XYZ file of C-alpha atoms in Angstrom:
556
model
C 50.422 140.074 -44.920
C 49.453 141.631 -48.131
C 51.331 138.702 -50.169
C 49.214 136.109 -47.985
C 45.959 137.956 -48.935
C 46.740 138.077 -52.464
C 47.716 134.106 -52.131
C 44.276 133.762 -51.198
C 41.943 135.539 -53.589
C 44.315 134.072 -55.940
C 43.232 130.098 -55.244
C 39.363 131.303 -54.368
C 39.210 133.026 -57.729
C 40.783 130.631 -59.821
C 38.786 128.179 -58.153
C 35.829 129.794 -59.619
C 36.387 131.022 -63.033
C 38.102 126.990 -63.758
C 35.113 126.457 -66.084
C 35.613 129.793 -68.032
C 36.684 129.591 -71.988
C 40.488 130.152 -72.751
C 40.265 133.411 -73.360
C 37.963 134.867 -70.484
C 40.723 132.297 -68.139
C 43.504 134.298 -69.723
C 41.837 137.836 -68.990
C 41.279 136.884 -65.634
C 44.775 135.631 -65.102
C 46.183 138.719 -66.592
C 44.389 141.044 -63.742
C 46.093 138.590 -61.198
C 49.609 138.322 -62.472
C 49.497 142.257 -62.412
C 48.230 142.756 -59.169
C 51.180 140.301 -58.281
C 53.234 141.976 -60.274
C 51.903 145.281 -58.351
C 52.780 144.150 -54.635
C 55.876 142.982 -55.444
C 56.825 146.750 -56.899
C 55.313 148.686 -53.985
C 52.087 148.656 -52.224
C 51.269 152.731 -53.440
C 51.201 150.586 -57.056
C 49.443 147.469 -55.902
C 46.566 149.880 -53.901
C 45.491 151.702 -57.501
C 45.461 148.733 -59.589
C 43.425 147.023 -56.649
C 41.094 150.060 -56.815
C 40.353 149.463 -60.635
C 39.379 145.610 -60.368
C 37.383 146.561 -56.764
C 35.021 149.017 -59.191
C 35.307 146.634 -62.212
C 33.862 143.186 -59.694
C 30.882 146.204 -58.211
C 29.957 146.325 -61.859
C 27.575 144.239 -63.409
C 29.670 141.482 -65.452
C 30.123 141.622 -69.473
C 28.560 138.984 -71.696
C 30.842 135.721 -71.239
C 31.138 135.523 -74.907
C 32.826 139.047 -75.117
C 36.443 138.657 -75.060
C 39.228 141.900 -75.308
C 41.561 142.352 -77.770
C 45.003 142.364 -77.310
C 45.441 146.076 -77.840
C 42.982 146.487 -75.278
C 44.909 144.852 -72.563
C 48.493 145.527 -73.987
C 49.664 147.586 -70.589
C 48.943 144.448 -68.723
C 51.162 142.483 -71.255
C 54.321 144.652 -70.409
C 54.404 148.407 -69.253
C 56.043 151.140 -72.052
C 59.546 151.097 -72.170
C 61.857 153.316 -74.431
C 60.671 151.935 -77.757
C 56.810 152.388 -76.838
C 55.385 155.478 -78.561
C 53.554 155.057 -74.998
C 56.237 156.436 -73.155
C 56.079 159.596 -74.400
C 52.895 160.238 -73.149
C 52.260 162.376 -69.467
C 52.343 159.586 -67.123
C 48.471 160.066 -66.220
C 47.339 159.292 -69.767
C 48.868 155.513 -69.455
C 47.549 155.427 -66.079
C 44.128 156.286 -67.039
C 44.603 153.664 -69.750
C 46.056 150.884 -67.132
C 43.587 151.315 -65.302
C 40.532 150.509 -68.518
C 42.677 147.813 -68.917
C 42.005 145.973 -65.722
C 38.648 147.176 -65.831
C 38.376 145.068 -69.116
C 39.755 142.355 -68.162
C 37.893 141.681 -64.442
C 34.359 142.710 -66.038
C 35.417 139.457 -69.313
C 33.289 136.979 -68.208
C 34.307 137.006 -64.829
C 30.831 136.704 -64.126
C 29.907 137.496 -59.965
C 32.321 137.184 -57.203
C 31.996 135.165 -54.516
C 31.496 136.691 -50.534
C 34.939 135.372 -49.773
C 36.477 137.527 -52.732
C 34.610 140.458 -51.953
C 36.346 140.053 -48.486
C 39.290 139.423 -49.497
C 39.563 142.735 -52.120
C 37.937 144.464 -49.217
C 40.715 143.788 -46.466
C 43.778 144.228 -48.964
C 42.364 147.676 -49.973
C 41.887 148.538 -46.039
C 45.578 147.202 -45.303
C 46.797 148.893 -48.489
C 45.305 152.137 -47.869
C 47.392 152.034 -44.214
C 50.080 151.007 -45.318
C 50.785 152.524 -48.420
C 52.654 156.067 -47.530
C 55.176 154.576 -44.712
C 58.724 153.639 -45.645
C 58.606 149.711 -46.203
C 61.655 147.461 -45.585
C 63.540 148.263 -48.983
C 63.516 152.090 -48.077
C 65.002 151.402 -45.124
C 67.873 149.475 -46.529
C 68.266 152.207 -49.020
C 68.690 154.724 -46.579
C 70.971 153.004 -44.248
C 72.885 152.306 -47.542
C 73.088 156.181 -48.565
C 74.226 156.647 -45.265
C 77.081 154.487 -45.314
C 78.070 155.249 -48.846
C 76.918 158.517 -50.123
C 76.007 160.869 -47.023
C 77.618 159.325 -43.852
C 75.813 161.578 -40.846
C 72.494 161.496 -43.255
C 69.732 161.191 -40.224
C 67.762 158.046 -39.498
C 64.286 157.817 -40.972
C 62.027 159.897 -39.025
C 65.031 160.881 -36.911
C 65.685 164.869 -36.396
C 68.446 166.295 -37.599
C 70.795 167.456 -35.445
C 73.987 170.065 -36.043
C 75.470 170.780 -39.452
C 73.751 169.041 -42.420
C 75.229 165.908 -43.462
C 77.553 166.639 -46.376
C 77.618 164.096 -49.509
C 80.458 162.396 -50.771
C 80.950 162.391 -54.833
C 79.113 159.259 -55.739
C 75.938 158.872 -57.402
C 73.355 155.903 -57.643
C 70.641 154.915 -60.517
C 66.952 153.179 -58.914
C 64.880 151.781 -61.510
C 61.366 150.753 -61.547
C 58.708 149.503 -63.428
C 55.684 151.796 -62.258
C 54.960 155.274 -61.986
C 53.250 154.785 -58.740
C 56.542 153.076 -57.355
C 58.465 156.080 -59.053
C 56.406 158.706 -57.008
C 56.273 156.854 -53.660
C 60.171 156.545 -53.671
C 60.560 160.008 -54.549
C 58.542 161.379 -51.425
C 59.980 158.456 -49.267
C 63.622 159.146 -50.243
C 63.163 163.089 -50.426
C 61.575 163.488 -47.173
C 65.341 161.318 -45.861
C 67.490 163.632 -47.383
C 65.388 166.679 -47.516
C 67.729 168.287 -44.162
C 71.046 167.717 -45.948
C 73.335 169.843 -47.699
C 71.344 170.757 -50.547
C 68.549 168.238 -49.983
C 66.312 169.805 -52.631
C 68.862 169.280 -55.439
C 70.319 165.696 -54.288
C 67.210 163.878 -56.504
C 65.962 163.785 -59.760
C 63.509 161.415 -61.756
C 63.563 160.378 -65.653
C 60.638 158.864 -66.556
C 58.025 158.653 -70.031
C 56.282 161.910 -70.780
C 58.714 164.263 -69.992
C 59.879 167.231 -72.732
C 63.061 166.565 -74.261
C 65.016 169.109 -73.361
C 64.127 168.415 -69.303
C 65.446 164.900 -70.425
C 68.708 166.148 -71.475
C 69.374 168.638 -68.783
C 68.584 165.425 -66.368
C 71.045 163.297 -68.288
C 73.819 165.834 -68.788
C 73.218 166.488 -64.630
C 73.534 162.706 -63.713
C 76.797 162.623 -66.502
C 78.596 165.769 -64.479
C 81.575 165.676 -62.303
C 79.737 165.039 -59.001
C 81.740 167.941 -57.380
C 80.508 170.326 -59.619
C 76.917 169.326 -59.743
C 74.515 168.204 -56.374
C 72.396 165.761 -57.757
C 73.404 162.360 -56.589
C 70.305 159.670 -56.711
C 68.018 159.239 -60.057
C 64.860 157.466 -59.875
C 64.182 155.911 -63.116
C 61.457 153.910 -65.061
C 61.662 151.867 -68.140
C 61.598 155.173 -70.312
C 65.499 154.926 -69.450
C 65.987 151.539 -70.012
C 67.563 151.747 -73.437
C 69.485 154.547 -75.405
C 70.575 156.419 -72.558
C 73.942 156.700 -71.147
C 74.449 157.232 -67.596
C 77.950 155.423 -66.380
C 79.834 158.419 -66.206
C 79.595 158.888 -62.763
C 77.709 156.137 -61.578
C 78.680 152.137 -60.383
C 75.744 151.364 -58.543
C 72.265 150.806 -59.581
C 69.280 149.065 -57.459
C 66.214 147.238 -59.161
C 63.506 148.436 -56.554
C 60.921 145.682 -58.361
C 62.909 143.168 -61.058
C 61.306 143.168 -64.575
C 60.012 139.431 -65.207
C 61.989 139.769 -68.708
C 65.447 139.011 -68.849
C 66.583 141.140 -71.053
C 64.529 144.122 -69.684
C 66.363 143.427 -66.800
C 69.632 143.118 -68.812
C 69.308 146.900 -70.729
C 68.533 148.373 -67.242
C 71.729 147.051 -66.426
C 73.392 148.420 -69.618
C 72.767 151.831 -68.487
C 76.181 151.739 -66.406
C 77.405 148.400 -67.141
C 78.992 149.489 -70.787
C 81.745 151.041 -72.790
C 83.490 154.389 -70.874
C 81.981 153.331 -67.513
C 85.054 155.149 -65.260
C 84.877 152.152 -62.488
C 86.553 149.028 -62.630
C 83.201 147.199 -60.849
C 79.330 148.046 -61.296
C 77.195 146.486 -59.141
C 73.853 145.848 -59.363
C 71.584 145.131 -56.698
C 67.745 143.686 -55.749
C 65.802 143.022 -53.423
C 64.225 139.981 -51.896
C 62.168 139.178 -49.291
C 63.019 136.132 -47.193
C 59.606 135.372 -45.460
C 57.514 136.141 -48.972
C 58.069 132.891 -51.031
C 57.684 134.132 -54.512
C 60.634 136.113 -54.748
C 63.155 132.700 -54.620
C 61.443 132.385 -58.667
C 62.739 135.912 -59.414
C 65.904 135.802 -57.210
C 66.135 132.805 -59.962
C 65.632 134.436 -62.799
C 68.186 137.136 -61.669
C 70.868 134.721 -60.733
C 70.379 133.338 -64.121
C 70.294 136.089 -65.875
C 73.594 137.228 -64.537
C 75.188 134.280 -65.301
C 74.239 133.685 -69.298
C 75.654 137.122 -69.287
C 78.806 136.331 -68.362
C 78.663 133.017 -70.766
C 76.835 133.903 -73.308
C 77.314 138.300 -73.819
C 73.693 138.522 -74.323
C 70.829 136.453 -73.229
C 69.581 134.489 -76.929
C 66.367 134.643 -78.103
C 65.461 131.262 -77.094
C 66.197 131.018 -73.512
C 64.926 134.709 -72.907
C 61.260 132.955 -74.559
C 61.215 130.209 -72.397
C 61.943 132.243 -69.505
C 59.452 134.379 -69.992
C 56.844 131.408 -71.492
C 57.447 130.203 -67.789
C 56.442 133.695 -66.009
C 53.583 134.605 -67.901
C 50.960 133.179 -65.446
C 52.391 134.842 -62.970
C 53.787 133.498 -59.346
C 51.051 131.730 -58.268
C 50.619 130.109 -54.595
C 50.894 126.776 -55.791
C 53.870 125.246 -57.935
C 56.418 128.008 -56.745
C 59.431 125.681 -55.931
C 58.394 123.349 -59.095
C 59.175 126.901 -60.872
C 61.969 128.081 -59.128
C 63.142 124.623 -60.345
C 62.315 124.551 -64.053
C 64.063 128.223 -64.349
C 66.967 126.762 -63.120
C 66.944 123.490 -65.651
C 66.131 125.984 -68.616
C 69.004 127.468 -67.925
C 71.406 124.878 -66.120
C 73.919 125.022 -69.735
C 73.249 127.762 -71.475
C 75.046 126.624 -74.810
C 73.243 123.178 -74.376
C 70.301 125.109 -74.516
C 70.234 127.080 -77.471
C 69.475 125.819 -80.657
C 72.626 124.552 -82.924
C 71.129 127.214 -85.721
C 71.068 129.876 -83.068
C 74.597 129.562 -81.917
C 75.771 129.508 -85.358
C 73.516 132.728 -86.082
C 75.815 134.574 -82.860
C 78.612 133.792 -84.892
C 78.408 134.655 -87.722
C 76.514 137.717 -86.630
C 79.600 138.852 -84.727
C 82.196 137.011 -87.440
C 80.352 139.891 -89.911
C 80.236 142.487 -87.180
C 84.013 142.256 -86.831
C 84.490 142.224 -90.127
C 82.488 145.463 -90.641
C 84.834 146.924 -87.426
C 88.204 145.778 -89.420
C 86.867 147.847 -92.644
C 86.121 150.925 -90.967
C 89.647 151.156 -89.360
C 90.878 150.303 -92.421
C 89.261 153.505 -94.067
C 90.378 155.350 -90.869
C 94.141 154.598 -91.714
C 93.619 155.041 -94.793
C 92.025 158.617 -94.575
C 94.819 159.850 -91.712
C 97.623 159.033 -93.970
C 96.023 160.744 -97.370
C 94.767 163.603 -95.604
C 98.134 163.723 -92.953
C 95.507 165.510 -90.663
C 96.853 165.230 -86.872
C 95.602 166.861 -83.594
C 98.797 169.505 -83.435
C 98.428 170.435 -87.178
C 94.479 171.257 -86.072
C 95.454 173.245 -82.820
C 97.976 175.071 -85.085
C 95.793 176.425 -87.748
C 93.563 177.410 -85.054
C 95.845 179.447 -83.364
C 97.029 180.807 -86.559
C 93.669 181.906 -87.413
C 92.966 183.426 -83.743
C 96.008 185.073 -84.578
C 94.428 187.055 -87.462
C 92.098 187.993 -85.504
C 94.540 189.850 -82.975
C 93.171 187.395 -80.451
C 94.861 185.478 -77.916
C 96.065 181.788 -79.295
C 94.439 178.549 -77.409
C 96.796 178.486 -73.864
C 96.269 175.017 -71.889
C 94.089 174.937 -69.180
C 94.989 175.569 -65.412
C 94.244 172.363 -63.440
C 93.430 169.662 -65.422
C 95.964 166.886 -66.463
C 94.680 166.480 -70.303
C 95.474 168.604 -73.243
C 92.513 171.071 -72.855
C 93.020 174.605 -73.905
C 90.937 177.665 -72.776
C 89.181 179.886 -76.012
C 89.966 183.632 -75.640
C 86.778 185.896 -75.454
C 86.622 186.841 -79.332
C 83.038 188.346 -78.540
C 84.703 190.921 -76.253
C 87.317 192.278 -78.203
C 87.064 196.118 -78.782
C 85.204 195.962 -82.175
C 84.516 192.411 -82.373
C 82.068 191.027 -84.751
C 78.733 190.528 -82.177
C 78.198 187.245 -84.077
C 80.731 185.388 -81.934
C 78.982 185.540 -78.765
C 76.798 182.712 -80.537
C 79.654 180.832 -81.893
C 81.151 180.510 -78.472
C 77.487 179.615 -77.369
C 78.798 176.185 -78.648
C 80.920 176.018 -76.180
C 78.970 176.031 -73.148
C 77.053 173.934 -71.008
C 73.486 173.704 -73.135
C 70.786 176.294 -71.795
C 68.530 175.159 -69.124
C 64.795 175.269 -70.137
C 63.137 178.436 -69.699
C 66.623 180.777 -68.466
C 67.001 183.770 -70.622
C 69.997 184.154 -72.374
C 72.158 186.414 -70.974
C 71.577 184.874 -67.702
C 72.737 181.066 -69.019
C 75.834 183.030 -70.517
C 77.014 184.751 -67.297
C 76.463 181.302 -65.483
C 77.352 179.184 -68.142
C 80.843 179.734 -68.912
C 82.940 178.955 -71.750
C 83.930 175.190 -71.522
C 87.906 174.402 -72.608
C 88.363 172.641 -76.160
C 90.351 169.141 -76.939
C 91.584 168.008 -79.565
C 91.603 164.243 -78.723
C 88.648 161.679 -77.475
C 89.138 161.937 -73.628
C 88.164 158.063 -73.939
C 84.872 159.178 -71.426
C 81.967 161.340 -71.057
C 83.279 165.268 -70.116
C 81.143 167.783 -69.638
C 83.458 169.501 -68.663
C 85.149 170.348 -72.028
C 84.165 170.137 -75.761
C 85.943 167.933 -78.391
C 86.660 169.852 -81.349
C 86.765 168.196 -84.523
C 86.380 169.686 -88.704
C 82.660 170.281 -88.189
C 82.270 171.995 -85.291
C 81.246 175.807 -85.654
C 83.687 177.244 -84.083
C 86.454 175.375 -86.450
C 84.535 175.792 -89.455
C 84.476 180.046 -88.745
C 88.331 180.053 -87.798
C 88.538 177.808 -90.638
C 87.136 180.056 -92.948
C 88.651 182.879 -91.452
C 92.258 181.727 -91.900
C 91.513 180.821 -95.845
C 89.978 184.212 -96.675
C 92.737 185.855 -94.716
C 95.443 184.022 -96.443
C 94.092 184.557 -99.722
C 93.598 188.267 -99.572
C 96.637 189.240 -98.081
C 98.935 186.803 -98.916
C 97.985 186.574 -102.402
C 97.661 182.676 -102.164
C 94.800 182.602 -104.787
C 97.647 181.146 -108.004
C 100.580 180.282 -105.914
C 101.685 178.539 -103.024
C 105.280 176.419 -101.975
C 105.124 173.315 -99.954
C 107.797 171.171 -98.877
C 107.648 167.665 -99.784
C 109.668 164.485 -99.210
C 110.210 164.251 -103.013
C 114.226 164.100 -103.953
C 112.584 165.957 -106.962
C 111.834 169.322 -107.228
C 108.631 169.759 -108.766
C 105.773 172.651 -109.313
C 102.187 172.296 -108.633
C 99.870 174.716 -110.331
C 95.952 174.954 -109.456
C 93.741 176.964 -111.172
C 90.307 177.345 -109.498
C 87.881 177.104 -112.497
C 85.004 179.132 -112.080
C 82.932 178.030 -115.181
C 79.281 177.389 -112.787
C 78.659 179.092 -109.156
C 78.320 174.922 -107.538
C 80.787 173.146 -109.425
C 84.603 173.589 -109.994
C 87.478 171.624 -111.126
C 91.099 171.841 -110.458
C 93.707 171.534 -113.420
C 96.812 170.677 -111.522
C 99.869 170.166 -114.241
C 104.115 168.955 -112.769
C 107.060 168.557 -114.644
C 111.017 168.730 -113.922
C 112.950 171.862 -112.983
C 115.593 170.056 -114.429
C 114.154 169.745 -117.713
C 116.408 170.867 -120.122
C 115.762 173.272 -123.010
C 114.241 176.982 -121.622
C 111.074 177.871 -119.653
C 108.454 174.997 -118.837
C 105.358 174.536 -121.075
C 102.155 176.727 -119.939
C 99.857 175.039 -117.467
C 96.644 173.084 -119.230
C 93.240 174.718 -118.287
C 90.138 172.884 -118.399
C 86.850 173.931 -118.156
């Protein structure tokens, strides 16, 4: 109903602002598109942005010559997403500015509205207002889909919970969305479904603009755990997690609860389990439509295509992801729909027939240079590994050898788990153990929760097990150790200072080579300035006849 009213004041207000200069037309189309834009994402988003332009049309109108800039409208161009300084802002602050933005743009030379648009904002706002805090058809099919694939005895909506409460299986799901407002109604809609399950309260979590860093992380490193070791199964997210953020570990399915109108918005959401170390052999990725509301065949469209130049093309190009969007920018309006439905389609009928000769070539070479870069960089790899001969076992070794030293326990292999993970002895709990290690070992744990004291994150926090090789996925569970890590660089250290003093290593020290000859290395350590040294390293033949070998050359 609220998709016919909008069709409506749509035709009845275009109808009157025809004779309006380009750029007052454009403002006014821009507070139309996003009120489409709006309904189509929830009605608890479509009833605020409503409420802005219902004040804006009480006012009296702007001078028609007045146009706004283009900063002044830019939230109704394309809401913040990870690259907007925007989105790190408290959620209120770009509300409060979303809202001056419509304002704007309905008082620029809109001049007065007519009695039947006055109706017509007055009814939507009535039907909004009733409408906008009960579940709508999507939440429904979201629930019934939790219940048959997350939380199978989870209770109908509304329904009272009977027995035991429900139990989740290990499987997590990603919901994005391009509004706050959407955000926040989904989160009360989908928290008051689950709230009687096991651990209801901790089954949920949002990521979203504004929020501190290290809440970020500890939601990220949450959705990334084992789900049998942590509760949280569904994350609500907006745009703020659209790029740069990793979150396939433990998650295959993701729903669009509104689709962005730009392909390759819609594309990076996407990316955020469709990439590299995703566990699963399938994603999916799901949207909704509405059959009876006959704008959403254009953006079932512009998925469907979407989807598809993915699979042809990797990425959508530059050109096509233009035109697309060329297409969209005046919104879904009531007339033409099919007629753009249609011209999405032809856009994007042969993708490689579409694209510019120039562009194609571009892609190529582009990845041509990209592969090249690849090919170098394992070339230095190889290259490094066989100077250096530095392997996982020789690491592990010196470690232990080190730990040893310390009269500590070597690295033993972890109970239960099928990789080569090895358990760190307690070297802060030694009798007379240097205090200091308690906050090496802090390395190894999980990372502290915002505002938990430390002693209580390190008696719930536990020492995580160390590898010495990539686990080829995200593991929280353990920590890959490599040359830089703290706790190698102290045992490290330890092991040369230890060797050195009582081993008197500091002129001499035999090797075994694959040489048929025998040969002797000598280093001297050069001490001439406290930054910089040199090493003077001098061979010759044992076999050399003629007496003792020639003193070693110094320099320095």
């Amino acid at each position: 109903m609220l998709a016919k009213l909008l069709d409506e004041y749509w035709e009845a207000r275009e109808q009157r602002l025809e004779g309006l200069p380009p750029k007052h037309r454009a403002a006014q189309g821009l507070v139309l598109v996003n009120l489409q834009k709006r309904l189509f994402s929830s009605i608890e988003a479509f009833h605020r942005t409503l409420a802005a332009h219902r004040r804006a049309l009480q006012r009296t109108a702007t001078d028609p010559k007045l146009a706004p800039t283009a900063a002044s409208l830019g939230l109704l161009f394309a809401q913040p997403d990870a690259e907007d300084d925007r989105s790190e802002l408290p959620e209120e602050d770009v509300e409060t500015e979303e809202e001056q933005a419509i304002e704007t743009a309905t008082t620029t030379g809109g001049g007065k509205p007519s009695p039947r648009e006055v109706d017509l904002v007055t009814r939507m706002e009535e039907l909004a207002e009733r409408s906008r805090r009960l579940p709508d058809a999507r939440v429904h099919w979201l629930v019934d889909w939790i219940r048959r694939e997350m939380c199978p005895h989870l209770p109908a909506l509304g329904a009272q919970s009977l027995g035991a409460p429900a139990q989740w299986l290990p499987r997590r799901v990603v919901i994005f969305t391009e509004y706050a407002d959407t955000k926040r109604y989904l989160e009360q809609q989908l928290k008051a479904a689950i709230g009687t399950t096991d651990q209801g309260d901790d089954r949920l979590a949002t990521f979203h603009g504004g929020m501190p860093d290290d809440l970020r992380e500890q939601v990220k490193r949450a959705f990334n755990t084992d789900p049998t070791k942590h509760p949280l199964r569904i994350l609500i997210a907006t745009d703020a997690a659209r790029e740069g953020v990793n979150l396939q570990n433990h998650c295959a399915d993701l729903f669009h609860m509104d689709l962005p109108w730009n392909p390759s918005r819609l594309e990076q959401r996407n990316g955020r389990i469709d990439r590299k170390l995703q566990r699963a052999d399938e994603v999916r990725c799901h949207y909704f439509v509405y059959a009876q509301r006959e704008a959403d065949r254009v953006l079932e469209v512009l998925a469907e295509r979407t989807k598809v130049i993915h699979e042809e093309l990797g990425s959508m190009p530059p050109v096509l992801e233009e035109r697309m969007t060329r297409r969209l920018a005046r919104g879904i309006g009531p007339r033409g729909r099919k007629e753009l439905a249609a011209a999405l389609e032809q856009d994007t009928a042969e993708p490689t027939s579409s694209v510019a000769p120039e562009e194609l070539e571009g892609a190529r070479e582009r990845k041509e240079a990209l592969q090249k870069q690849l090919d170098e960089l394992r070339n230095i790899l190889d290259q490094s590994r066989r100077s250096l001969d530095l392997n996982e076992g020789q690491l592990h070794a010196v470690l232990c050898e080190s730990l040893g030293m310390l009269g500590a326990d070597v690295l033993e292999p972890t109970s239960g788990r099928t990789d080569e993970a090895f358990d760190v002895p307690a070297l802060d709990r030694r009798a007379g153990a240097d205090p200091t290690w308690a906050d090496t070992l802090d390395t190894l744990r999980s990372p502290r929760p915002r505002g938990v004291k430390l002693w209580d994150w390190r008696r719930t926090a536990p020492v995580r097990p160390v590898v010495f090789k990539d686990p080829g996925h995200i593991d929280e569970d353990v920590v890959h150790l490599h040359l830089e890590h703290r706790l190698v660089q102290r045992l490290l250290g330890r092991f040369l200072a230890q060797g050195f003093v009582l081993d008197d290593l500091a002129r001499a020290c035999v090797g075994q080579t694959d040489d048929a000859v025998p040969r002797v290395l000598l280093l001297d350590d050069c001490r001439c300035t406290a930054t910089a040294r040199r090493v003077c390293t001098m061979k010759w033949s044992l076999s050399r006849p003629g007496g003792r070998p020639p003193p070693p050359a110094r320099v320095g």
